[in-house]
Amino acid sequence: MTLTIKPLTTHLGGEASGVDLSQPLSQGMINAINAGMDQYGVLVFRNQPLSQTEQLNLAKSFGPLDMGLKKLKVRKDRLEHPELADLSNVNDDASGVVEPTHKKIVGNIANQLWHSDSSFQRPAARYSMLAAVRIPSDGGDTEYTDLRAAYDALPEQMKAELAELKAEHYVLHSRFLLGDTDYTEAQKATIPPVLWPIVRVHPGSGRKVLFVSSHARAVEGMSLAEGRMLLFDLLEHATQPEFRYRHKWQPNDLVIWDNRCTLHRGRRFNLNQVRELRRATTLDIDAPELTAEEREAAHA
Ligand code: OGA
Ligand code: MN
């Protein structure tokens, strides 16, 4: 089979066809998908009904898996594999929706802030692979923005100002923003904050990236207020409509995005309607900022 990709916007997103993702992939196909990801940042695959195990195996063929926020052990998941993230508002037997005050709903809503998955840890996430099971009749799209186009469009003076700056990303920052503060000290300390340069290089395309995210809460060497305001401004710049792709979900869609060069956010939907997606995520173990120890630990 040959992978074919049709561009979806000027800057990012491609609709891919010519592959059955439920089957083990040849090395040639893995290379073709990686090349497509490097170019488009987001690949949409329609009509890919995947079992939970098939989705996990697909992710494993692209690298070691990310457990992300699950390390906090806020709640037990209803899925078959602990490596899969439950992006849904459904109850444990999936027979209906949970109350709007349920802990997992805060997670859904936090995902509606622009972010890069797991930017709050080292290594962060490389690919997120989100599979749609059930979709509400309206709302609940996912939007993506291209951080390479965002960097290119910065004024030269701003590029120079940002060149050496680092931002601090923290796992619970976006939760705190939403008033969700009910965590034990042990949970708050499970994933300590990490620093990432605000300007990074996306290895696949060799292009510079404006690496901001709603997980970023401070700029190293700046007062909290000045740093946060800079981060707000950069996020506003990075998420202009011209850099975006908006995905309208259909059941059995599988969308892969590259967290190293894109941001994403879910869009509001009626919480009384079922929205059920699940995600498998790989780790960005090749990030040049990582130490050899960090890279080793990710394989363990
Ligand atoms: C995610 C995420 C947004 C959405 O899966 O990482 O942020 O629209 N999802 O569900
Ligand atoms: Mn996300």
Short mmCIF file of C-alpha atoms and ligand atoms in Angstrom, two decimals:
data_model
loop_
_atom_site.label_atom_id
_atom_site.label_comp_id
_atom_site.label_asym_id
_atom_site.label_seq_id
_atom_site.Cartn_x
_atom_site.Cartn_y
_atom_site.Cartn_z
CA MET A 1 0.00 0.00 0.00
CA THR A 2 1.13 3.55 -0.74
CA LEU A 3 0.45 6.44 1.59
CA THR A 4 -1.23 9.38 -0.12
CA ILE A 5 -1.58 12.76 1.62
CA LYS A 6 -3.87 15.62 0.63
CA PRO A 7 -3.07 19.00 2.25
CA LEU A 8 -5.88 20.44 4.40
CA THR A 9 -4.70 24.05 4.89
CA THR A 10 -1.82 26.31 3.84
CA HIS A 11 0.37 25.55 6.83
CA LEU A 12 -0.60 22.30 8.50
CA GLY A 13 -2.74 19.21 8.31
CA GLY A 14 -2.97 16.48 5.71
CA GLU A 15 -5.60 13.84 5.04
CA ALA A 16 -3.83 10.52 4.65
CA SER A 17 -5.12 7.41 2.90
CA GLY A 18 -3.80 4.10 1.60
CA VAL A 19 -3.02 2.38 4.89
CA ASP A 20 -4.85 0.08 7.33
CA LEU A 21 -3.69 1.20 10.76
CA SER A 22 -5.11 -1.88 12.51
CA GLN A 23 -2.39 -4.03 10.89
CA PRO A 24 1.32 -4.10 11.80
CA LEU A 25 3.06 -1.45 9.67
CA SER A 26 6.06 -2.12 7.44
CA GLN A 27 9.18 -0.03 8.08
CA GLY A 28 8.51 1.66 4.72
CA MET A 29 5.04 2.71 5.88
CA ILE A 30 6.37 3.95 9.24
CA ASN A 31 8.92 6.05 7.35
CA ALA A 32 6.23 7.44 5.04
CA ILE A 33 4.01 8.40 8.00
CA ASN A 34 6.98 10.02 9.78
CA ALA A 35 7.80 11.99 6.64
CA GLY A 36 4.18 13.09 6.33
CA MET A 37 4.15 14.11 10.00
CA ASP A 38 7.35 16.11 9.54
CA GLN A 39 5.77 18.04 6.72
CA TYR A 40 2.14 18.44 7.80
CA GLY A 41 2.31 18.32 11.63
CA VAL A 42 -1.17 16.75 11.75
CA LEU A 43 -2.37 13.72 9.77
CA VAL A 44 -6.02 12.73 9.57
CA PHE A 45 -6.91 9.11 8.83
CA ARG A 46 -10.64 8.49 8.20
CA ASN A 47 -12.39 5.14 8.62
CA GLN A 48 -9.90 3.40 10.88
CA PRO A 49 -11.92 1.39 13.40
CA LEU A 50 -9.21 0.38 15.90
CA SER A 51 -9.55 -1.80 18.97
CA GLN A 52 -7.82 -0.45 22.05
CA THR A 53 -5.01 -2.97 21.61
CA GLU A 54 -4.60 -2.09 17.93
CA GLN A 55 -4.35 1.59 18.78
CA LEU A 56 -1.72 0.84 21.40
CA ASN A 57 0.30 -1.34 19.01
CA LEU A 58 0.16 1.38 16.36
CA ALA A 59 1.59 3.89 18.84
CA LYS A 60 4.31 1.45 19.97
CA SER A 61 5.63 1.21 16.43
CA PHE A 62 6.52 4.93 16.65
CA GLY A 63 8.45 4.86 19.93
CA PRO A 64 8.19 4.41 23.70
CA LEU A 65 4.85 5.45 25.17
CA ASP A 66 4.01 8.44 27.33
CA MET A 67 1.91 8.06 30.48
CA GLY A 68 1.52 11.84 30.91
CA LEU A 69 -0.84 13.00 33.63
CA LYS A 70 -1.64 9.46 34.69
CA LYS A 71 1.41 9.50 36.91
CA LEU A 72 -0.61 11.70 39.26
CA LYS A 73 -3.09 8.86 39.86
CA VAL A 74 -6.05 11.21 40.22
CA ARG A 75 -8.54 8.54 39.21
CA LYS A 76 -8.66 5.03 37.88
CA ASP A 77 -9.29 4.68 34.20
CA ARG A 78 -11.94 2.57 32.51
CA LEU A 79 -9.82 1.58 29.48
CA GLU A 80 -8.16 -1.79 28.84
CA HIS A 81 -4.58 -0.50 28.90
CA PRO A 82 -3.08 1.98 31.37
CA GLU A 83 -1.12 3.60 28.52
CA LEU A 84 -4.34 4.79 26.84
CA ALA A 85 -5.84 8.11 27.94
CA ASP A 86 -9.60 8.32 28.26
CA LEU A 87 -10.72 11.51 26.53
CA SER A 88 -14.40 11.09 27.19
CA ASN A 89 -17.25 12.23 29.38
CA VAL A 90 -18.72 8.73 29.79
CA ASN A 91 -19.17 6.64 32.94
CA ASP A 92 -17.27 3.42 33.66
CA ASP A 93 -19.47 1.08 31.61
CA ALA A 94 -19.87 3.77 28.89
CA SER A 95 -23.67 3.61 29.25
CA GLY A 96 -24.07 7.36 29.76
CA VAL A 97 -22.33 10.61 30.66
CA VAL A 98 -20.89 11.51 34.08
CA GLU A 99 -22.02 14.54 36.11
CA PRO A 100 -20.52 17.90 34.98
CA THR A 101 -18.80 18.12 38.39
CA HIS A 102 -16.97 14.80 37.88
CA LYS A 103 -13.17 15.02 38.06
CA LYS A 104 -12.70 13.79 34.48
CA ILE A 105 -14.74 16.72 33.13
CA VAL A 106 -12.12 19.17 34.41
CA GLY A 107 -9.62 17.26 32.28
CA ASN A 108 -11.88 17.59 29.23
CA ILE A 109 -12.19 21.32 29.83
CA ALA A 110 -8.46 21.83 30.48
CA ASN A 111 -7.94 20.30 27.03
CA GLN A 112 -9.87 23.25 25.63
CA LEU A 113 -6.90 25.49 26.47
CA TRP A 114 -4.20 25.57 23.75
CA HIS A 115 -1.43 23.14 24.68
CA SER A 116 1.23 20.68 23.59
CA ASP A 117 0.73 17.29 25.25
CA SER A 118 3.01 16.57 28.22
CA SER A 119 5.14 19.71 27.69
CA PHE A 120 5.21 19.67 31.51
CA GLN A 121 7.67 16.77 31.63
CA ARG A 122 11.00 15.62 30.22
CA PRO A 123 10.79 13.93 27.80
CA ALA A 124 7.57 15.57 26.57
CA ALA A 125 5.26 13.98 24.01
CA ARG A 126 6.10 13.49 20.36
CA TYR A 127 3.04 12.00 18.64
CA SER A 128 -0.48 11.96 20.05
CA MET A 129 -2.83 9.52 18.34
CA LEU A 130 -6.44 10.28 19.08
CA ALA A 131 -9.17 7.85 18.02
CA ALA A 132 -12.81 8.92 17.82
CA VAL A 133 -15.43 6.47 19.08
CA ARG A 134 -18.58 8.56 19.61
CA ILE A 135 -19.02 12.24 18.71
CA PRO A 136 -21.65 14.79 19.80
CA SER A 137 -24.03 16.09 17.14
CA ASP A 138 -22.41 19.53 17.26
CA GLY A 139 -19.38 21.17 18.93
CA GLY A 140 -16.40 19.22 20.20
CA ASP A 141 -14.10 19.83 17.22
CA THR A 142 -10.34 19.86 17.84
CA GLU A 143 -8.23 22.75 16.56
CA TYR A 144 -4.53 22.70 15.76
CA THR A 145 -2.06 25.51 15.15
CA ASP A 146 1.35 25.42 13.46
CA LEU A 147 4.18 26.66 15.71
CA ARG A 148 6.64 26.79 12.80
CA ALA A 149 4.49 29.21 10.82
CA ALA A 150 3.98 31.13 14.08
CA TYR A 151 7.73 31.46 14.61
CA ASP A 152 8.36 32.53 11.01
CA ALA A 153 5.75 35.29 11.34
CA LEU A 154 7.36 36.89 14.42
CA PRO A 155 9.00 40.30 13.94
CA GLU A 156 12.80 39.98 13.72
CA GLN A 157 13.25 41.95 16.93
CA MET A 158 11.01 39.55 18.84
CA LYS A 159 12.91 36.56 17.40
CA ALA A 160 16.12 38.10 18.77
CA GLU A 161 14.55 38.76 22.19
CA LEU A 162 13.28 35.19 22.48
CA ALA A 163 16.45 33.47 21.30
CA GLU A 164 17.84 32.61 24.72
CA LEU A 165 14.64 32.53 26.81
CA LYS A 166 13.23 29.48 28.54
CA ALA A 167 9.71 28.91 29.86
CA GLU A 168 8.74 26.84 32.86
CA HIS A 169 5.96 24.31 32.20
CA TYR A 170 4.01 22.77 35.07
CA VAL A 171 1.53 19.91 34.95
CA LEU A 172 -1.20 21.51 37.06
CA HIS A 173 -0.93 25.11 35.85
CA SER A 174 -3.88 24.85 33.45
CA ARG A 175 -5.92 23.00 36.11
CA PHE A 176 -5.25 25.75 38.64
CA LEU A 177 -6.36 28.32 36.02
CA LEU A 178 -9.71 26.56 35.92
CA GLY A 179 -10.04 26.58 39.71
CA ASP A 180 -9.23 22.88 40.02
CA THR A 181 -6.84 23.02 42.98
CA ASP A 182 -7.82 19.94 44.95
CA TYR A 183 -4.56 17.95 44.79
CA THR A 184 -2.44 16.50 47.56
CA GLU A 185 1.10 17.77 48.10
CA ALA A 186 2.36 14.40 46.86
CA GLN A 187 0.36 14.75 43.61
CA LYS A 188 1.57 18.32 43.13
CA ALA A 189 5.18 17.14 43.50
CA THR A 190 4.92 14.01 41.34
CA ILE A 191 5.95 15.84 38.17
CA PRO A 192 8.21 18.80 39.01
CA PRO A 193 8.17 21.81 36.64
CA VAL A 194 10.52 21.69 33.64
CA LEU A 195 12.18 24.29 31.43
CA TRP A 196 12.02 24.34 27.61
CA PRO A 197 13.53 26.96 25.34
CA ILE A 198 10.78 29.19 23.90
CA VAL A 199 12.43 28.79 20.51
CA ARG A 200 13.22 25.21 19.58
CA VAL A 201 14.13 23.41 16.39
CA HIS A 202 11.70 20.83 15.01
CA PRO A 203 14.07 17.99 14.04
CA GLY A 204 11.88 16.58 11.28
CA SER A 205 11.59 19.79 9.26
CA GLY A 206 14.66 21.63 10.58
CA ARG A 207 12.41 24.65 11.14
CA LYS A 208 12.26 26.82 14.25
CA VAL A 209 9.22 26.52 16.50
CA LEU A 210 7.59 28.99 18.91
CA PHE A 211 7.21 26.53 21.78
CA VAL A 212 4.46 27.97 23.99
CA SER A 213 1.59 26.16 25.70
CA SER A 214 -1.03 26.65 28.43
CA HIS A 215 1.25 24.49 30.58
CA ALA A 216 3.83 27.32 30.58
CA ARG A 217 3.55 29.48 33.70
CA ALA A 218 6.77 31.53 33.92
CA VAL A 219 9.77 32.75 31.95
CA GLU A 220 13.17 32.07 33.45
CA GLY A 221 14.87 35.29 34.60
CA MET A 222 11.72 37.45 34.36
CA SER A 223 9.27 38.53 37.03
CA LEU A 224 6.19 36.34 37.14
CA ALA A 225 3.97 39.13 35.78
CA GLU A 226 6.27 40.10 32.92
CA GLY A 227 6.90 36.49 31.96
CA ARG A 228 3.25 35.50 32.04
CA MET A 229 2.24 38.49 29.96
CA LEU A 230 4.88 37.59 27.39
CA LEU A 231 3.56 34.02 27.32
CA PHE A 232 -0.03 35.29 26.83
CA ASP A 233 1.11 37.50 23.95
CA LEU A 234 3.05 34.69 22.29
CA LEU A 235 0.16 32.27 22.66
CA GLU A 236 -2.18 34.81 21.07
CA HIS A 237 0.28 35.26 18.20
CA ALA A 238 0.76 31.50 17.74
CA THR A 239 -2.94 30.72 17.57
CA GLN A 240 -4.08 33.18 14.90
CA PRO A 241 -6.70 31.67 12.59
CA GLU A 242 -4.34 31.68 9.60
CA PHE A 243 -2.07 29.11 11.31
CA ARG A 244 -4.89 26.76 12.23
CA TYR A 245 -6.62 23.59 11.10
CA ARG A 246 -9.98 22.71 12.63
CA HIS A 247 -10.87 19.04 12.72
CA LYS A 248 -14.51 17.96 12.61
CA TRP A 249 -14.61 14.46 14.03
CA GLN A 250 -16.32 11.44 12.58
CA PRO A 251 -16.45 8.11 14.43
CA ASN A 252 -13.40 5.96 13.55
CA ASP A 253 -11.18 8.93 12.71
CA LEU A 254 -7.61 8.57 13.89
CA VAL A 255 -5.70 11.84 14.04
CA ILE A 256 -1.97 11.97 14.74
CA TRP A 257 -0.31 15.25 15.67
CA ASP A 258 3.26 16.21 16.36
CA ASN A 259 3.46 17.95 19.75
CA ARG A 260 6.91 19.30 18.87
CA CYS A 261 5.56 21.70 16.24
CA THR A 262 1.83 22.14 16.90
CA LEU A 263 -0.60 23.14 19.64
CA HIS A 264 -4.13 21.86 19.92
CA ARG A 265 -7.30 22.48 21.87
CA GLY A 266 -10.71 20.83 22.08
CA ARG A 267 -13.75 23.01 21.48
CA ARG A 268 -16.75 23.43 23.72
CA PHE A 269 -19.60 20.95 23.45
CA ASN A 270 -22.77 20.03 25.31
CA LEU A 271 -21.61 17.91 28.25
CA ASN A 272 -24.93 16.03 28.26
CA GLN A 273 -23.99 14.50 24.93
CA VAL A 274 -21.51 11.63 24.71
CA ARG A 275 -18.05 12.53 23.40
CA GLU A 276 -15.73 9.55 23.48
CA LEU A 277 -12.18 9.55 22.20
CA ARG A 278 -9.03 7.81 23.36
CA ARG A 279 -5.41 8.68 22.96
CA ALA A 280 -2.09 6.84 22.77
CA THR A 281 1.02 9.01 22.95
CA THR A 282 4.71 8.52 22.24
CA LEU A 283 7.61 10.20 24.01
CA ASP A 284 9.93 12.72 22.36
CA ILE A 285 13.08 10.85 23.33
CA ASP A 286 15.22 12.47 20.63
CA ALA A 287 14.73 16.05 21.84
CA PRO A 288 18.20 17.65 21.71
CA GLU A 289 17.63 19.33 25.11
CA LEU A 290 17.49 15.98 26.95
CA THR A 291 20.40 14.58 28.90
CA ALA A 292 21.60 11.05 28.25
CA GLU A 293 20.12 10.01 31.63
CA GLU A 294 16.70 11.41 30.76
CA ARG A 295 16.76 9.55 27.48
CA GLU A 296 17.77 6.30 29.18
CA ALA A 297 15.08 6.64 31.85
CA ALA A 298 12.41 7.02 29.17
CA HIS A 299 13.27 3.60 27.78
CA ALA A 300 13.13 1.91 31.18
C1 OGA B 1 -5.79 15.39 23.72
C2 OGA B 1 -6.61 16.62 23.68
C3 OGA B 1 -8.59 17.62 22.76
C4 OGA B 1 -9.94 17.13 22.39
O1 OGA B 1 -6.30 14.33 23.34
O2 OGA B 1 -4.62 15.48 24.10
O3 OGA B 1 -6.17 17.65 24.13
O4 OGA B 1 -10.54 17.76 21.50
N1 OGA B 1 -7.79 16.52 23.10
O5 OGA B 1 -10.41 16.16 22.98
MN MN B 2 -3.98 17.36 24.57
#
